Amino acid sequence: MSYIQVRDDQGVRIISFNRPEKRNAFNLEMYQQFTEYLIQGEADNDIRAFMFHGTENCFSSGNDIVDFLQSGALDDNHPTVKFLFCLLDLKKPVVAAVTGAAVGIGTTLLLHCDLVYADNRAKFQMPFVNLALVPEAASSILLPLIVGQQKAAELILLGEAFDAEMAEKLTIINRVVAQDELISFSLAQAKKLAALPPLSMQASKRLLRHNLAEVKAQMKLEIVEFSKRLQSDEAKQRFQAFLKK
Ligand SMILES: C/C=C/C(=O)SCCNC(=O)CCNC(=O)[C@H](O)C(C)(C)COP(=O)(O)OP(=O)(O)OC[C@H]1O[C@@H](n2cnc3c(N)ncnc32)[C@H](O)[C@@H]1OP(=O)(O)O
């Protein structure tokens, strides 16, 4: 069974991560598949919104650490880079439903979603410095805009985990939802978006993202730095230490 699954429901393309044995860590093939489903959904007039979710115990543990260890430099053709720019450029609205761990890109991809719901089992973390890396997915510009400079510094530089209640307080998520309602509620919200006039929806999303060029430029800077850090000895030691645990 594929690690990235897709189904369409009343105008909503639902993309789910299904690699629970590795806490839905994204490997290169998953980024590729994810990007393809997004590109197809953007091109399909019957699709009006996207929804992302993980498995019962986890949203995503972020990038596969084994892939990090084997990674060469990140260029424009790298599956992760292609995914990030695709996510940034999405015209159609995105809803995310988070339960369990959302680590690294599992958290930062949420900054590109339009509506984010989580249950009280959700745990967010951006442990980039802990891994001897730097922030990605434009989180170094989006997070300060959302939560303020000091709080962003705390979340990124210390890289500690925080719960759904804190994420709601910081407005990283829209709302904490009861566990047994998370998926149905998030899907209902996505269907509401899908039922509204699509061109107006897309124009409104575009207007809300008026700083897109600046965000894109920052994402490019991050990728250059991230690529350098990825090759460093201190990062390789951190990856190996995680995998030995
Ligand atoms: C561009 C993108 C950048 C980024 O995303 S940077 C962030 C990278 N991600 C991380 O640093 C997260 C690493 N994972 C964790 O911290 C923990 O896991 C969790 C908190 C997500 C879950 O903890 P628990 O429920 O106790 O599970 P477990 O025993 O740690 O993991 C179960 C299995 O899943 C593998 N695994 C978990 N996360 C990853 C990962 N990100 N890449 C590769 N493998 C991962 C483990 O190794 C293990 O595997 P086995 O059962 O074979 O020992």
Coordinates of C-alpha atoms and ligand atoms in Angstrom, one line a residue:
M1 CA 0.0 0.0 0.0
S2 CA 1.3 3.5 -0.9
Y3 CA 2.7 5.7 1.8
I4 CA 0.7 8.6 0.4
Q5 CA -2.9 8.0 -0.2
V6 CA -5.5 10.0 -2.1
R7 CA -9.2 10.1 -2.4
D8 CA -11.6 12.8 -3.7
D9 CA -14.9 13.5 -1.8
Q10 CA -17.3 16.2 -3.0
G11 CA -14.7 18.6 -4.4
V12 CA -12.1 17.9 -1.7
R13 CA -8.9 16.0 -2.5
I14 CA -7.9 14.2 0.7
I15 CA -4.2 13.4 0.9
S16 CA -3.2 11.2 3.8
F17 CA 0.2 10.0 5.1
N18 CA 0.3 6.3 5.8
R19 CA 3.7 5.1 7.0
P20 CA 2.8 4.7 10.7
E21 CA 5.6 2.3 11.5
K22 CA 8.0 5.3 10.8
R23 CA 5.6 7.8 12.3
N24 CA 4.7 9.0 8.7
A25 CA 8.3 10.3 8.1
F26 CA 8.4 11.6 4.5
N27 CA 10.9 9.9 2.3
L28 CA 11.8 11.1 -1.2
E29 CA 9.2 9.0 -2.9
M30 CA 6.5 10.3 -0.6
Y31 CA 7.4 14.0 -1.4
Q32 CA 7.2 13.1 -5.1
Q33 CA 3.9 11.4 -4.8
F34 CA 2.5 14.2 -2.5
T35 CA 3.6 16.8 -5.1
E36 CA 2.0 14.9 -8.0
Y37 CA -1.3 14.6 -6.2
L38 CA -1.2 18.4 -5.5
I39 CA -0.4 19.3 -9.1
Q40 CA -3.2 17.0 -10.4
G41 CA -5.6 18.5 -7.9
E42 CA -4.7 22.0 -8.9
A43 CA -5.3 21.2 -12.5
D44 CA -8.7 19.4 -11.9
N45 CA -11.7 21.8 -12.0
D46 CA -13.7 19.3 -9.9
I47 CA -11.2 19.7 -7.0
R48 CA -11.9 22.8 -5.1
A49 CA -9.9 22.2 -1.8
F50 CA -7.3 19.9 -0.3
M51 CA -7.2 18.2 3.1
F52 CA -4.2 16.6 4.7
H53 CA -4.1 14.1 7.5
G54 CA -1.9 11.4 9.0
T55 CA -2.7 8.1 10.7
E56 CA -4.4 7.6 14.1
N57 CA -1.3 8.1 16.2
C58 CA 0.7 10.6 14.1
F59 CA 0.5 13.4 11.6
S60 CA 4.1 13.3 10.4
S61 CA 7.5 12.9 12.1
G62 CA 8.9 15.1 9.3
N63 CA 11.7 14.3 6.9
D64 CA 13.0 10.7 6.9
I65 CA 16.3 10.9 8.9
V66 CA 17.8 8.0 6.9
D67 CA 17.3 10.1 3.7
F68 CA 18.9 13.1 5.5
L69 CA 22.0 10.9 6.1
Q70 CA 22.2 9.9 2.5
S71 CA 21.3 13.3 1.0
G72 CA 23.4 15.2 -1.4
A73 CA 23.0 19.0 -2.0
L74 CA 19.4 20.3 -2.4
D75 CA 18.8 21.7 -5.8
D76 CA 15.6 22.8 -7.6
N77 CA 15.0 19.3 -8.8
H78 CA 15.2 17.7 -5.4
P79 CA 11.8 16.2 -4.4
T80 CA 11.6 18.0 -1.1
V81 CA 12.4 21.4 -2.8
K82 CA 9.8 20.7 -5.5
F83 CA 7.2 19.8 -2.8
L84 CA 7.9 23.0 -0.8
F85 CA 7.5 25.3 -3.8
C86 CA 4.4 23.4 -4.9
L87 CA 2.8 23.8 -1.5
L88 CA 3.7 27.5 -1.4
D89 CA 2.2 28.1 -4.8
L90 CA -1.1 26.3 -4.2
K91 CA -4.1 28.3 -5.4
K92 CA -6.7 26.1 -3.8
P93 CA -7.4 26.2 -0.1
V94 CA -5.9 23.6 2.3
V95 CA -7.3 22.2 5.5
A96 CA -5.1 20.1 7.8
A97 CA -6.2 17.7 10.6
V98 CA -3.4 16.9 13.1
T99 CA -3.2 14.2 15.7
G100 CA -0.1 12.9 17.4
A101 CA 3.3 14.1 16.4
A102 CA 3.9 16.8 13.9
V103 CA 7.6 17.3 13.8
G104 CA 9.9 19.4 11.5
I105 CA 8.2 19.8 8.1
G106 CA 5.2 18.1 9.8
T107 CA 4.7 21.3 11.6
T108 CA 6.1 23.8 9.1
L109 CA 3.8 22.6 6.3
L110 CA 0.9 23.6 8.5
L111 CA 2.0 27.3 8.2
H112 CA 1.0 27.0 4.5
C113 CA -2.4 25.5 5.2
D114 CA -5.4 27.8 5.4
L115 CA -7.3 26.0 8.2
V116 CA -5.6 23.8 10.7
Y117 CA -7.4 21.6 13.3
A118 CA -5.8 19.4 15.9
D119 CA -7.0 17.1 18.7
N120 CA -5.5 17.1 22.2
R121 CA -3.1 14.3 21.3
A122 CA -1.3 16.6 18.8
K123 CA 2.3 17.5 19.6
F124 CA 4.2 20.0 17.5
Q125 CA 8.0 20.5 17.3
M126 CA 10.5 22.2 15.0
P127 CA 13.8 20.6 16.2
F128 CA 16.0 22.1 13.4
V129 CA 18.8 23.4 15.6
N130 CA 18.6 20.2 17.7
L131 CA 19.4 18.4 14.5
A132 CA 22.1 20.9 13.6
L133 CA 19.9 22.2 10.7
V134 CA 18.1 25.4 10.1
P135 CA 14.4 26.2 9.7
E136 CA 12.7 25.4 6.4
A137 CA 9.4 25.7 4.5
A138 CA 9.7 29.5 5.0
S139 CA 9.1 29.0 8.7
S140 CA 11.8 31.6 9.4
I141 CA 9.5 34.3 8.0
L142 CA 6.0 32.8 8.5
L143 CA 6.4 31.8 12.1
P144 CA 7.5 35.3 13.4
L145 CA 4.5 36.7 11.4
I146 CA 2.1 34.3 13.0
V147 CA 3.4 34.1 16.6
G148 CA 5.7 37.1 17.0
Q149 CA 9.5 37.3 16.9
Q150 CA 10.3 36.2 20.5
K151 CA 8.0 33.3 20.5
A152 CA 9.2 32.2 17.1
A153 CA 12.8 32.4 18.4
E154 CA 11.8 30.2 21.4
L155 CA 10.1 27.6 19.2
I156 CA 12.9 27.4 16.6
L157 CA 16.1 28.0 18.6
L158 CA 15.1 25.7 21.5
G159 CA 13.1 23.4 19.3
E160 CA 11.0 22.0 22.2
A161 CA 7.7 20.3 21.6
F162 CA 4.4 22.0 22.4
D163 CA 0.8 20.8 22.7
A164 CA -2.4 21.6 20.8
E165 CA -3.6 24.0 23.5
M166 CA -0.4 26.1 23.1
A167 CA -0.6 25.8 19.3
E168 CA -4.1 27.3 19.4
K169 CA -3.0 30.0 21.8
L170 CA -0.2 30.9 19.3
T171 CA -2.7 30.8 16.4
I172 CA -0.6 28.2 14.6
I173 CA -3.8 26.1 14.5
N174 CA -7.4 27.4 14.3
R175 CA -8.9 25.2 16.9
V176 CA -8.6 22.1 19.1
V177 CA -11.3 19.6 18.2
A178 CA -12.4 16.5 20.1
Q179 CA -10.5 13.4 19.1
D180 CA -13.4 11.5 17.6
E181 CA -14.5 14.5 15.6
L182 CA -11.2 15.7 14.2
I183 CA -11.4 14.1 10.7
S184 CA -15.1 14.5 10.2
F185 CA -15.0 18.2 11.3
S186 CA -12.0 19.0 9.2
L187 CA -13.5 17.3 6.2
A188 CA -16.8 19.2 6.7
Q189 CA -14.8 22.5 6.8
A190 CA -13.0 21.5 3.6
K191 CA -16.3 20.7 2.0
K192 CA -17.6 24.1 3.0
L193 CA -14.6 25.7 1.2
A194 CA -15.1 23.5 -1.8
A195 CA -18.8 24.5 -2.1
L196 CA -18.0 28.3 -2.2
P197 CA -17.4 30.1 -5.6
P198 CA -13.9 28.8 -6.6
L199 CA -12.5 31.8 -8.4
S200 CA -13.4 34.1 -5.6
M201 CA -12.0 31.5 -3.1
Q202 CA -8.7 31.4 -5.0
A203 CA -8.5 35.2 -5.5
S204 CA -9.1 35.6 -1.7
K205 CA -6.4 33.2 -0.8
R206 CA -4.1 35.0 -3.2
L207 CA -4.9 38.3 -1.5
L208 CA -4.3 36.9 1.9
R209 CA -0.9 35.8 0.7
H210 CA 0.2 39.2 -0.6
N211 CA 3.7 38.7 0.7
L212 CA 4.2 35.5 -1.4
A213 CA 7.3 36.9 -3.3
E214 CA 9.0 37.7 0.0
V215 CA 8.1 34.3 1.5
K216 CA 9.5 32.6 -1.6
A217 CA 12.7 34.5 -1.5
Q218 CA 13.2 33.5 2.2
M219 CA 12.4 29.9 1.4
K220 CA 15.2 29.9 -1.2
L221 CA 17.7 31.4 1.3
E222 CA 16.7 28.7 3.8
I223 CA 17.2 25.9 1.3
V224 CA 20.8 27.1 0.5
E225 CA 21.6 27.2 4.3
F226 CA 19.8 23.9 5.0
S227 CA 21.7 22.1 2.2
K228 CA 25.0 23.3 3.7
R229 CA 24.0 22.2 7.2
L230 CA 22.8 18.8 5.9
Q231 CA 26.3 18.0 4.8
S232 CA 27.9 19.0 8.1
D233 CA 29.5 16.6 10.5
E234 CA 27.5 18.0 13.4
A235 CA 24.3 17.2 11.6
K236 CA 25.4 13.7 10.5
Q237 CA 26.2 13.0 14.2
R238 CA 22.7 14.1 15.2
F239 CA 21.0 11.9 12.6
Q240 CA 23.1 8.9 13.6
A241 CA 22.3 9.5 17.2
F242 CA 18.6 9.5 16.5
L243 CA 18.7 6.3 14.4
K244 CA 20.8 4.5 17.1
K245 CA 18.3 5.3 19.8
Ligands
LIG1 C1 12.9 19.4 5.3 C2 12.4 18.7 6.5 C3 13.0 18.8 7.8 C4 12.5 18.1 8.9 O1 11.4 17.6 8.9 S1 13.5 18.0 10.3 C5 12.7 17.0 11.5 C6 13.0 15.5 11.3 N1 12.2 14.7 12.2 C7 12.5 14.4 13.5 O2 13.6 14.8 14.0 C8 11.6 13.6 14.3 C9 12.2 12.3 14.7 N2 11.2 11.5 15.3 C10 10.8 11.6 16.6 O3 11.2 12.6 17.3 C11 9.9 10.6 17.2 O4 10.0 9.5 16.4 C12 8.4 11.0 17.3 C13 8.3 12.1 18.4 C14 7.9 11.5 16.0 C15 7.6 9.8 17.7 O5 8.1 9.1 18.9 P1 7.6 7.6 19.2 O6 6.2 7.5 19.1 O7 8.3 7.3 20.5 O8 8.2 6.7 18.0 P2 9.8 6.2 17.8 O9 10.0 5.0 18.6 O10 10.7 7.4 18.0 O11 9.8 5.9 16.2 C16 9.1 4.8 15.7 C17 9.9 4.4 14.5 O12 9.8 5.4 13.5 C18 11.2 5.8 13.2 N3 11.1 7.3 12.9 C19 10.5 8.2 13.6 N4 10.7 9.4 13.0 C20 11.5 9.2 12.0 C21 12.0 10.0 11.0 N5 11.8 11.4 11.0 N6 12.8 9.5 10.0 C22 13.1 8.2 10.0 N7 12.6 7.3 10.9 C23 11.8 7.8 11.9 C24 12.0 5.5 14.4 O13 13.4 5.4 14.0 C25 11.4 4.1 14.8 O14 11.8 3.2 13.9 P3 12.2 1.7 14.4 O15 10.9 1.1 14.9 O16 12.6 0.9 13.2 O17 13.2 1.8 15.5

